[in-house]
mmCIF file of N, CA, C and O in Angstrom:
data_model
loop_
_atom_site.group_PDB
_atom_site.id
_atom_site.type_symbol
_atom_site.label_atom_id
_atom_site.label_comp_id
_atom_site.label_asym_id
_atom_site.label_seq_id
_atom_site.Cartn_x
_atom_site.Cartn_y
_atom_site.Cartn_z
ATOM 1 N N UNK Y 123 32.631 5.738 13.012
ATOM 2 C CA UNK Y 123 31.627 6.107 13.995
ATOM 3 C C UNK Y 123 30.227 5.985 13.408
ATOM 4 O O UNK Y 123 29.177 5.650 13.956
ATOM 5 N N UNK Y 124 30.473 6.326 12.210
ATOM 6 C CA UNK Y 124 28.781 6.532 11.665
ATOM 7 C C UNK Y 124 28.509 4.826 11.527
ATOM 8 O O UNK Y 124 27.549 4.558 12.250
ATOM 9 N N UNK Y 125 28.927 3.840 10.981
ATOM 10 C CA UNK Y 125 29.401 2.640 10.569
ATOM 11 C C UNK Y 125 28.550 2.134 11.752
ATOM 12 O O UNK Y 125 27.453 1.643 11.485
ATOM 13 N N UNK Y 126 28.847 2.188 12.686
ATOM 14 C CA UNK Y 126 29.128 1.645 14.001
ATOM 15 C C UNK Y 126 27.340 1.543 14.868
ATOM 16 O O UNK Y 126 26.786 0.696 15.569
ATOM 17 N N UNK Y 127 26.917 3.020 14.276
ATOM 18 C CA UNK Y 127 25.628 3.613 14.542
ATOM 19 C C UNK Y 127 24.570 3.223 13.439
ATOM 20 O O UNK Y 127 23.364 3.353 13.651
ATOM 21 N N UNK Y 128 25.115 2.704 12.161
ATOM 22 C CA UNK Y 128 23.928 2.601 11.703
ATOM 23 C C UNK Y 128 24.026 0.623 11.561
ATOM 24 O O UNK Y 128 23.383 -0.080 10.782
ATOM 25 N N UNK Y 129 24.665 0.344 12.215
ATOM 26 C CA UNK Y 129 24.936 -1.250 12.553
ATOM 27 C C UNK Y 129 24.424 -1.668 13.803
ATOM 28 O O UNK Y 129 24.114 -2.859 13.796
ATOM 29 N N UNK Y 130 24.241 -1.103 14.834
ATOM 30 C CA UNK Y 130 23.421 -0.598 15.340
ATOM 31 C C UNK Y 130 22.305 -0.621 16.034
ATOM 32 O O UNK Y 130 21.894 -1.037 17.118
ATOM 33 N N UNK Y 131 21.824 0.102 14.844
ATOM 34 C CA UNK Y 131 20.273 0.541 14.426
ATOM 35 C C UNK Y 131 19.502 -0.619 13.587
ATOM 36 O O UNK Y 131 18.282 -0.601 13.422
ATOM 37 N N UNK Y 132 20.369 -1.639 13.072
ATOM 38 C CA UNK Y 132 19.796 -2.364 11.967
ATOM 39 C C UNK Y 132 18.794 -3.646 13.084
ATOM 40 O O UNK Y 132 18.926 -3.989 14.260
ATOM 41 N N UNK Y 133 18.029 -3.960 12.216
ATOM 42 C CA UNK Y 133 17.033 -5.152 12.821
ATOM 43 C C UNK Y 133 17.103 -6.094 12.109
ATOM 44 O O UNK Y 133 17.625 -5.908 11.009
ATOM 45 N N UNK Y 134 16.540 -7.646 12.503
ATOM 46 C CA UNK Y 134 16.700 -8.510 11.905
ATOM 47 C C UNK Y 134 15.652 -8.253 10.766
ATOM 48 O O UNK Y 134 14.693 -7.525 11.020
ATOM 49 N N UNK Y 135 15.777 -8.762 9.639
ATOM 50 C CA UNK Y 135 14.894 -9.081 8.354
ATOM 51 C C UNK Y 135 13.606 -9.542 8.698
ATOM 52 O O UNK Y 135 13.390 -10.402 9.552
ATOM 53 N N UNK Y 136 12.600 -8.857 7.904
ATOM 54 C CA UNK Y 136 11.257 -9.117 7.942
ATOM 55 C C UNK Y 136 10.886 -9.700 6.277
ATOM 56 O O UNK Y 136 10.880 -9.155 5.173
ATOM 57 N N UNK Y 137 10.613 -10.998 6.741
ATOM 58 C CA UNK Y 137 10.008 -12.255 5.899
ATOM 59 C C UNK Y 137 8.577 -12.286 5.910
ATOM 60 O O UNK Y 137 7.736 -12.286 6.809
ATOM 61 N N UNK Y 138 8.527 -12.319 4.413
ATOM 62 C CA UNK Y 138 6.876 -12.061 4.325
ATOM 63 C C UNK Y 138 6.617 -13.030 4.512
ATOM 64 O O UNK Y 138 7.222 -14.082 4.303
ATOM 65 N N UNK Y 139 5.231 -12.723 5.132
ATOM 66 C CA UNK Y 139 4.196 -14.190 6.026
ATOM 67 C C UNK Y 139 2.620 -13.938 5.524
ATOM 68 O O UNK Y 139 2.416 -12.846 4.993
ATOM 69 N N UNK Y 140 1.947 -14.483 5.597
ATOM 70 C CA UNK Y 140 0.648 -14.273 5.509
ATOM 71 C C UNK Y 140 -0.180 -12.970 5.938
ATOM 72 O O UNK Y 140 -1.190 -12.441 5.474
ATOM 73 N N UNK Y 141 0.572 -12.702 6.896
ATOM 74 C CA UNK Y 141 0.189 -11.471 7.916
ATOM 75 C C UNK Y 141 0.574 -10.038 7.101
ATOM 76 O O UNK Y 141 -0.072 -9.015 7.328
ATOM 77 N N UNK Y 142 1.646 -10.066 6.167
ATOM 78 C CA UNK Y 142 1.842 -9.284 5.462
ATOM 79 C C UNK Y 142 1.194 -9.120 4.422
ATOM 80 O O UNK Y 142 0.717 -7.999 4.245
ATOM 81 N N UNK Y 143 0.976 -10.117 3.457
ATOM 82 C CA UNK Y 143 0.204 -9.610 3.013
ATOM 83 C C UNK Y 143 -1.549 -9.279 2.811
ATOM 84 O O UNK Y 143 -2.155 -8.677 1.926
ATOM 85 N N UNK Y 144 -2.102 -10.110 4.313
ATOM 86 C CA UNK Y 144 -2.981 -9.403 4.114
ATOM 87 C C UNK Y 144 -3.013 -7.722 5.077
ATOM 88 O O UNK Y 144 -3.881 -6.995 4.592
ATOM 89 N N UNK Y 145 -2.498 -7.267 5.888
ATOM 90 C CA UNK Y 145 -2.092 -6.333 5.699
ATOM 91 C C UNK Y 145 -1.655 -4.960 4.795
ATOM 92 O O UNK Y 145 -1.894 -3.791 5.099
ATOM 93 N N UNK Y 146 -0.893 -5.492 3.510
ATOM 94 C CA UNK Y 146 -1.133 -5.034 2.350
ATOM 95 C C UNK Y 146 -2.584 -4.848 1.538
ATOM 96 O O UNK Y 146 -3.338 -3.889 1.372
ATOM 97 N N UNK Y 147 -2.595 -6.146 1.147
ATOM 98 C CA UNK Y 147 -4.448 -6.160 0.941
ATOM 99 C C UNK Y 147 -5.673 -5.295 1.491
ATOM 100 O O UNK Y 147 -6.577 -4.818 0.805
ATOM 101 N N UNK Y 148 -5.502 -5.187 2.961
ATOM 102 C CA UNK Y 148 -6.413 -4.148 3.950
ATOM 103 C C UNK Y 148 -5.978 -2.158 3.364
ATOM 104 O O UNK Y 148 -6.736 -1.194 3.263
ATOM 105 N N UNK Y 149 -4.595 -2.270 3.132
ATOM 106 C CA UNK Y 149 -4.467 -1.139 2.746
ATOM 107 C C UNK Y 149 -4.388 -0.609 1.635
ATOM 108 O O UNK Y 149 -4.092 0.577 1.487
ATOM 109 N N UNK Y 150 -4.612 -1.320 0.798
ATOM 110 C CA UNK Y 150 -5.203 -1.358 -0.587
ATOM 111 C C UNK Y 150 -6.818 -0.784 -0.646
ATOM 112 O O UNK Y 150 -7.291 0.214 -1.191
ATOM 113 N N UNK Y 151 -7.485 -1.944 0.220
ATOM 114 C CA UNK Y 151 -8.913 -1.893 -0.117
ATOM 115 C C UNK Y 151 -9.196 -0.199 0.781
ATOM 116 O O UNK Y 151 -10.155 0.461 0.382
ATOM 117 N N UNK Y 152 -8.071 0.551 2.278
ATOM 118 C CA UNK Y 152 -8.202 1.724 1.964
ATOM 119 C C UNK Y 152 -7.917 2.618 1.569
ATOM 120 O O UNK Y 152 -8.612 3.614 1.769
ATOM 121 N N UNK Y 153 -7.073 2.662 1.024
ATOM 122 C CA UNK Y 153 -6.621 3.275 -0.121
ATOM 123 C C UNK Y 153 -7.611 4.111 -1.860
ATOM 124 O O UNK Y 153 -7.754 5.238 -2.335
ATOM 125 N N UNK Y 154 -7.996 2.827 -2.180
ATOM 126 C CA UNK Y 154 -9.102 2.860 -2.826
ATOM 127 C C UNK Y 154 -10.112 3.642 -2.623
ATOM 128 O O UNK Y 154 -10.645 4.421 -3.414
ATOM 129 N N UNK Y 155 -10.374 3.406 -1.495
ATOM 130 C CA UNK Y 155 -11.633 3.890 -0.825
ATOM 131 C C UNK Y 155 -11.347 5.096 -0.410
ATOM 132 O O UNK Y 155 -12.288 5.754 0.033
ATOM 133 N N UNK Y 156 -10.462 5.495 -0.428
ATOM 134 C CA UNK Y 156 -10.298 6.958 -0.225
ATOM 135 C C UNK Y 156 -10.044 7.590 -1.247
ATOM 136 O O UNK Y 156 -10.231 8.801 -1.126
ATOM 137 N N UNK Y 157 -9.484 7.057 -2.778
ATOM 138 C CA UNK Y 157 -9.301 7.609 -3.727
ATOM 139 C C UNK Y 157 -10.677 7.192 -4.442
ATOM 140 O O UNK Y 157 -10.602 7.283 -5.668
ATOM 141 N N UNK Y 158 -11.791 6.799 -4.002
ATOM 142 C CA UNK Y 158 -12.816 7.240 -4.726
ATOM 143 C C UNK Y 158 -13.867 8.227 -4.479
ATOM 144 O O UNK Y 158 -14.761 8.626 -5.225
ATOM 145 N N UNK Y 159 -13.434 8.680 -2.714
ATOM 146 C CA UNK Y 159 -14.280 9.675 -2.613
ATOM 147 C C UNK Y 159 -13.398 10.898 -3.058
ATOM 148 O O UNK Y 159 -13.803 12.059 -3.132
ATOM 149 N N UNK Y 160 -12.243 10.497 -3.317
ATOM 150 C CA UNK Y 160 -11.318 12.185 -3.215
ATOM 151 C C UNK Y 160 -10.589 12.601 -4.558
ATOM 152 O O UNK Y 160 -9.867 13.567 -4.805
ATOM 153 N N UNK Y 161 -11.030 11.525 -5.358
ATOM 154 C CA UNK Y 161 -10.117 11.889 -7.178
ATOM 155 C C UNK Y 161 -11.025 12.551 -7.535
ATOM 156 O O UNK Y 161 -12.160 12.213 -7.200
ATOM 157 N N UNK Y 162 -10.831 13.619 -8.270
ATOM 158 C CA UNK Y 162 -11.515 14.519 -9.077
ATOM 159 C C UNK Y 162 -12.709 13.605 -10.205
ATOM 160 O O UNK Y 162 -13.912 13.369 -10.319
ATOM 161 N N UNK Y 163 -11.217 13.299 -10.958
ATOM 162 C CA UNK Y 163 -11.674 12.437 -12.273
ATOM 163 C C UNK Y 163 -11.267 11.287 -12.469
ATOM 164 O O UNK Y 163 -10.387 10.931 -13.253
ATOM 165 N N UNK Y 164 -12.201 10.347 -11.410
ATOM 166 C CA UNK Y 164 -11.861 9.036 -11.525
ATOM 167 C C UNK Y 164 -11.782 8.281 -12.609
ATOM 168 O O UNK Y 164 -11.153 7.225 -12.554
ATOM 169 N N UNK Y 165 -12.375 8.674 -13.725
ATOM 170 C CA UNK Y 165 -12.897 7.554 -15.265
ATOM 171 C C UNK Y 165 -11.736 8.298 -16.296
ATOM 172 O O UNK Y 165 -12.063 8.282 -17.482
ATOM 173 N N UNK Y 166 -10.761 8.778 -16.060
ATOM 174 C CA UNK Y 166 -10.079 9.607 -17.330
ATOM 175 C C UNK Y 166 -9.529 8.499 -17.852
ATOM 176 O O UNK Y 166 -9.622 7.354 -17.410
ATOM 177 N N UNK Y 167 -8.851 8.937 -18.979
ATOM 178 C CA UNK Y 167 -8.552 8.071 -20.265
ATOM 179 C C UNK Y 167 -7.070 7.752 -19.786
ATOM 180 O O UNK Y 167 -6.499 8.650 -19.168
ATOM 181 N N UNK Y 168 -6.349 6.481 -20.026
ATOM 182 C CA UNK Y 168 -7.234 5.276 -20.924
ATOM 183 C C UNK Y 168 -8.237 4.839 -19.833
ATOM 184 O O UNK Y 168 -8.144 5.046 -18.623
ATOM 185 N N UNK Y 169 -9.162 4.228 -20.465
ATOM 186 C CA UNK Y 169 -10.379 3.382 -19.521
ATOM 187 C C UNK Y 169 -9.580 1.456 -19.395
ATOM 188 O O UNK Y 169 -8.921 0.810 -20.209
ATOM 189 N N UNK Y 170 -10.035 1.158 -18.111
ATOM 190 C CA UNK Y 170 -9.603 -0.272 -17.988
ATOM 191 C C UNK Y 170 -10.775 -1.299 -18.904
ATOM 192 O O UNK Y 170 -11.846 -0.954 -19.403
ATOM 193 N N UNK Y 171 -10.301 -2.273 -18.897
ATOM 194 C CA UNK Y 171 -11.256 -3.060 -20.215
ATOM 195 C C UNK Y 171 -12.511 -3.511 -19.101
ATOM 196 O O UNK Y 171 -13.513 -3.846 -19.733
ATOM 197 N N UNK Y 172 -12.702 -3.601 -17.587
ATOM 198 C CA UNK Y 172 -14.138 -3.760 -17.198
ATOM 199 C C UNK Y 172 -14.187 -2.576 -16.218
ATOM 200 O O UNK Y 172 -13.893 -2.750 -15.035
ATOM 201 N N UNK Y 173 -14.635 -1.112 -16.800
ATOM 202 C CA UNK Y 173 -14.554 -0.558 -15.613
ATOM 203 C C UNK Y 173 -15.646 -0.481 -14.314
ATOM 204 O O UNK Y 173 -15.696 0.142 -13.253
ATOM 205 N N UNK Y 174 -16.328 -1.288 -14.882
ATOM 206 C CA UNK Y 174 -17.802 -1.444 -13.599
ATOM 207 C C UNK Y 174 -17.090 -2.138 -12.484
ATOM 208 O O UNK Y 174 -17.241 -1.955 -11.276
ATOM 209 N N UNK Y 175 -15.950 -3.316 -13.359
ATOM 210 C CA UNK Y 175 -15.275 -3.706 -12.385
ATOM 211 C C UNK Y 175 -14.662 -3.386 -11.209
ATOM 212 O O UNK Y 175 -14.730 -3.816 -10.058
ATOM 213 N N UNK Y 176 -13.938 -2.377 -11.869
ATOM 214 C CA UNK Y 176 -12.426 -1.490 -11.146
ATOM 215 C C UNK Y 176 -13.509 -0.154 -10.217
ATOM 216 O O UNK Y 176 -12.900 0.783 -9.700
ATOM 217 N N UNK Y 177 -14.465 -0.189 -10.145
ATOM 218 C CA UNK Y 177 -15.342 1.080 -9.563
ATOM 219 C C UNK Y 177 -15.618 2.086 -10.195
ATOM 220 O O UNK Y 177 -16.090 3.098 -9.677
ATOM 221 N N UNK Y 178 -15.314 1.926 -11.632
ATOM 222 C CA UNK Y 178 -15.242 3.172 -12.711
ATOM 223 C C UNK Y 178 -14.213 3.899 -12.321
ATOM 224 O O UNK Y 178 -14.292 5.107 -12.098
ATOM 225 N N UNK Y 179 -13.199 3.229 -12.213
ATOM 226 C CA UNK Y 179 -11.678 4.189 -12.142
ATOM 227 C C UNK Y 179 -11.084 3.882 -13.216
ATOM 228 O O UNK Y 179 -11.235 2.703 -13.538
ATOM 229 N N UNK Y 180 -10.271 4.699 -14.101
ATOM 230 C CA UNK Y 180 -9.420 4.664 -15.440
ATOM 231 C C UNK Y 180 -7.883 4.658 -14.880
ATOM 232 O O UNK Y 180 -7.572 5.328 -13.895
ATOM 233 N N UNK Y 181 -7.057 3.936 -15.512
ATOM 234 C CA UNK Y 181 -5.984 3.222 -15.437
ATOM 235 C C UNK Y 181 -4.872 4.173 -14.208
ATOM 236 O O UNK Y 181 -4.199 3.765 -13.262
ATOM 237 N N UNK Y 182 -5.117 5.739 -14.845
ATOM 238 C CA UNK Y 182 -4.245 6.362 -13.907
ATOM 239 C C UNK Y 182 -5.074 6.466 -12.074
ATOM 240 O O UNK Y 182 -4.334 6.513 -11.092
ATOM 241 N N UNK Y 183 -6.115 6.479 -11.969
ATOM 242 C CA UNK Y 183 -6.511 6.523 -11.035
ATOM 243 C C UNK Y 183 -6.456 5.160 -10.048
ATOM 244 O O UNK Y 183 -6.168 5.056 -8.856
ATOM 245 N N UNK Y 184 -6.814 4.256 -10.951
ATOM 246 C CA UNK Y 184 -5.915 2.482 -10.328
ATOM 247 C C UNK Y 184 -5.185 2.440 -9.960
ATOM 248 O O UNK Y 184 -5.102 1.814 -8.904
ATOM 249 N N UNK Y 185 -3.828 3.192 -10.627
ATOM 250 C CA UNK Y 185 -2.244 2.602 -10.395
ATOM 251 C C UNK Y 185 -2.308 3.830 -9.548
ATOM 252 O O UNK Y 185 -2.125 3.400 -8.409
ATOM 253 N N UNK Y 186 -2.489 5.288 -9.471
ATOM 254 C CA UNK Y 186 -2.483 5.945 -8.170
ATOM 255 C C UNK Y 186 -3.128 5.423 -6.454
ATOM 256 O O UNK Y 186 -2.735 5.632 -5.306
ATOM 257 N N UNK Y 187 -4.157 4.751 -6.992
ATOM 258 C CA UNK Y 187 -4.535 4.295 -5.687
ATOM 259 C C UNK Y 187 -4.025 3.395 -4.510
ATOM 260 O O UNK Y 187 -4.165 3.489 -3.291
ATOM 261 N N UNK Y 188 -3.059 2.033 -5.713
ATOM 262 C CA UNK Y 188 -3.035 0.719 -5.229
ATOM 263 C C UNK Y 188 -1.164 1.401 -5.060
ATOM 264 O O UNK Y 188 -0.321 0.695 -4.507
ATOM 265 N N UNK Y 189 -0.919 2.351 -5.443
ATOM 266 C CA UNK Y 189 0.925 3.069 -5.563
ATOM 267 C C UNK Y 189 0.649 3.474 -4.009
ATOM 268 O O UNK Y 189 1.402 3.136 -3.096
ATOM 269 N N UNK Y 190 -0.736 4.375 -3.808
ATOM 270 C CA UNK Y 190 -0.874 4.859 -2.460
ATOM 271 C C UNK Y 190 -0.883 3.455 -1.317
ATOM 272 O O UNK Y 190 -0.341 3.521 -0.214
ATOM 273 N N UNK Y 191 -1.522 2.357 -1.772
ATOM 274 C CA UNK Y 191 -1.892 1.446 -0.986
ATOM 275 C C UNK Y 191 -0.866 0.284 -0.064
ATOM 276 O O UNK Y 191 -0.862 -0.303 1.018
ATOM 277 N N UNK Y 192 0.146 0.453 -1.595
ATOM 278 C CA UNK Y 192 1.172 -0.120 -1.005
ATOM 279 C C UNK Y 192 2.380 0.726 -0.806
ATOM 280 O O UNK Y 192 3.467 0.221 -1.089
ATOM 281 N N UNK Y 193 2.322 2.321 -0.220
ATOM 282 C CA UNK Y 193 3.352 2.656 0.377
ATOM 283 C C UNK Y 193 2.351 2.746 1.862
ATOM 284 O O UNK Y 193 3.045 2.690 2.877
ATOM 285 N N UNK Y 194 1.406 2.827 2.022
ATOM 286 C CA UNK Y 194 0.428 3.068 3.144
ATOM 287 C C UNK Y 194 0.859 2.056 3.960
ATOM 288 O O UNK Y 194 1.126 2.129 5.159
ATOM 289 N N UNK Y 195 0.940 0.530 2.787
ATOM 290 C CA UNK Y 195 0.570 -0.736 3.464
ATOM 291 C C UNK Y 195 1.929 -1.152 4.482
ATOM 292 O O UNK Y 195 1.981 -1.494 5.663
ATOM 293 N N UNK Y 196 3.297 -0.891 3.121
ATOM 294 C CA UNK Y 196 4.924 -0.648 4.107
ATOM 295 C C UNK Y 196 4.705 -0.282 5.009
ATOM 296 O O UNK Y 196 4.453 -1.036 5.949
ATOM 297 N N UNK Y 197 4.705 1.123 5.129
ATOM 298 C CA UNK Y 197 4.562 1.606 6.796
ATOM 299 C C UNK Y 197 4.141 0.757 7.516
ATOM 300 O O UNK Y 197 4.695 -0.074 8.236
ATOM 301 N N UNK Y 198 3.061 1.008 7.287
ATOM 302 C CA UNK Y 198 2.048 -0.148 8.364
ATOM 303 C C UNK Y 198 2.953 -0.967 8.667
ATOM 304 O O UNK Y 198 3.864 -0.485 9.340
ATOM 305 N N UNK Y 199 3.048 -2.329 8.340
ATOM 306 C CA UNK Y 199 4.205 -3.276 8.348
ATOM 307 C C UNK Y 199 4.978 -3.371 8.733
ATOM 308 O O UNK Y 199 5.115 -4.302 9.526
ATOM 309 N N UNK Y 200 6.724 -1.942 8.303
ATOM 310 C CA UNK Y 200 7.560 -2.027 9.040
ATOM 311 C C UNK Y 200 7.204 -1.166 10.016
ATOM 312 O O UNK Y 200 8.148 -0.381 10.103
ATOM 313 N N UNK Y 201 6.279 -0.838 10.886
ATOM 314 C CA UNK Y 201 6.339 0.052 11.475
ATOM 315 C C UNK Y 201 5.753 -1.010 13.044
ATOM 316 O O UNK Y 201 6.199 -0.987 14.191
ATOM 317 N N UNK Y 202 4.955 -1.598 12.622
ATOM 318 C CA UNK Y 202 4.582 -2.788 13.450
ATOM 319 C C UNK Y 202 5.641 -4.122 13.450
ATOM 320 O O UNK Y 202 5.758 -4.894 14.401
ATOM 321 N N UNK Y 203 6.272 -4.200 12.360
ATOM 322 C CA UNK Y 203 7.776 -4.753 12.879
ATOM 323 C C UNK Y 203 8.807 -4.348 14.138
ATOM 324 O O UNK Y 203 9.204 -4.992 15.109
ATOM 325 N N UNK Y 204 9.082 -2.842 13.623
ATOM 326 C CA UNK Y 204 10.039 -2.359 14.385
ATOM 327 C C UNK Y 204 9.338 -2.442 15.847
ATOM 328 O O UNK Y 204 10.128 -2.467 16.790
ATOM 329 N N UNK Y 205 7.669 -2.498 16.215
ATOM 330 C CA UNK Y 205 7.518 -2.348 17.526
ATOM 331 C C UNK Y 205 7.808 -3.711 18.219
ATOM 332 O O UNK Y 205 8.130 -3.949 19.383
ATOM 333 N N UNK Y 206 7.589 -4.568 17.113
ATOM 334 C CA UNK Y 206 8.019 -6.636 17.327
ATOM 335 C C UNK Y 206 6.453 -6.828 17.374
ATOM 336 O O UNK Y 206 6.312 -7.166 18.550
ATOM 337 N N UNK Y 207 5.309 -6.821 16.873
ATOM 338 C CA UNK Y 207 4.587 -7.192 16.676
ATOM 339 C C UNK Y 207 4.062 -8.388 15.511
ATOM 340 O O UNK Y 207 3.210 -9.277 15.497
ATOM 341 N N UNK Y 208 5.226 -7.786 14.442
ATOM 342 C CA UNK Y 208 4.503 -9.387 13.685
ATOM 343 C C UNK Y 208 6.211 -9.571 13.019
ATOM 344 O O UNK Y 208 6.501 -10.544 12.323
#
């Protein structure tokens, strides 16, 4: 029964296209942007080798942002899948 229900429920496969990832990309760049008005201590140690580059964010605040960006960005994605939009 359960088998039956979650067979189902299943959708066809979503193949990344262009559309995905800039999608991803968009939720990256907010992502970022929200973790620079809202991290405490954006510059903590280690420092990235250009940080003027990176916005003066230090390594943990990078990989927190772009970790936020691309679970932000999934949603987004399958969520506009499941409605059949892209």
């Amino acid at each position: 029964m359960l088998t039956s229900t979650l067979l189902a429920a299943a959708t066809t496969p979503l193949e990344w296209s262009p559309t995905v990832g800039i999608i991803i990309i968009i939720a990256n760049i907010i992502a970022i942007a929200f973790g620079k008005l809202t991290i405490n201590y954006p510059s903590s140690e280690p420092a990235l080798p250009s940080a003027n580059f990176f916005g003066g964010f230090g390594v943990p605040a990078l990989l927190a942002t772009t970790a936020f960006g691309h679970i932000l960005g999934a949603g987004i994605v399958l969520g506009l899948h499941n409605l059949g939009r892209i």
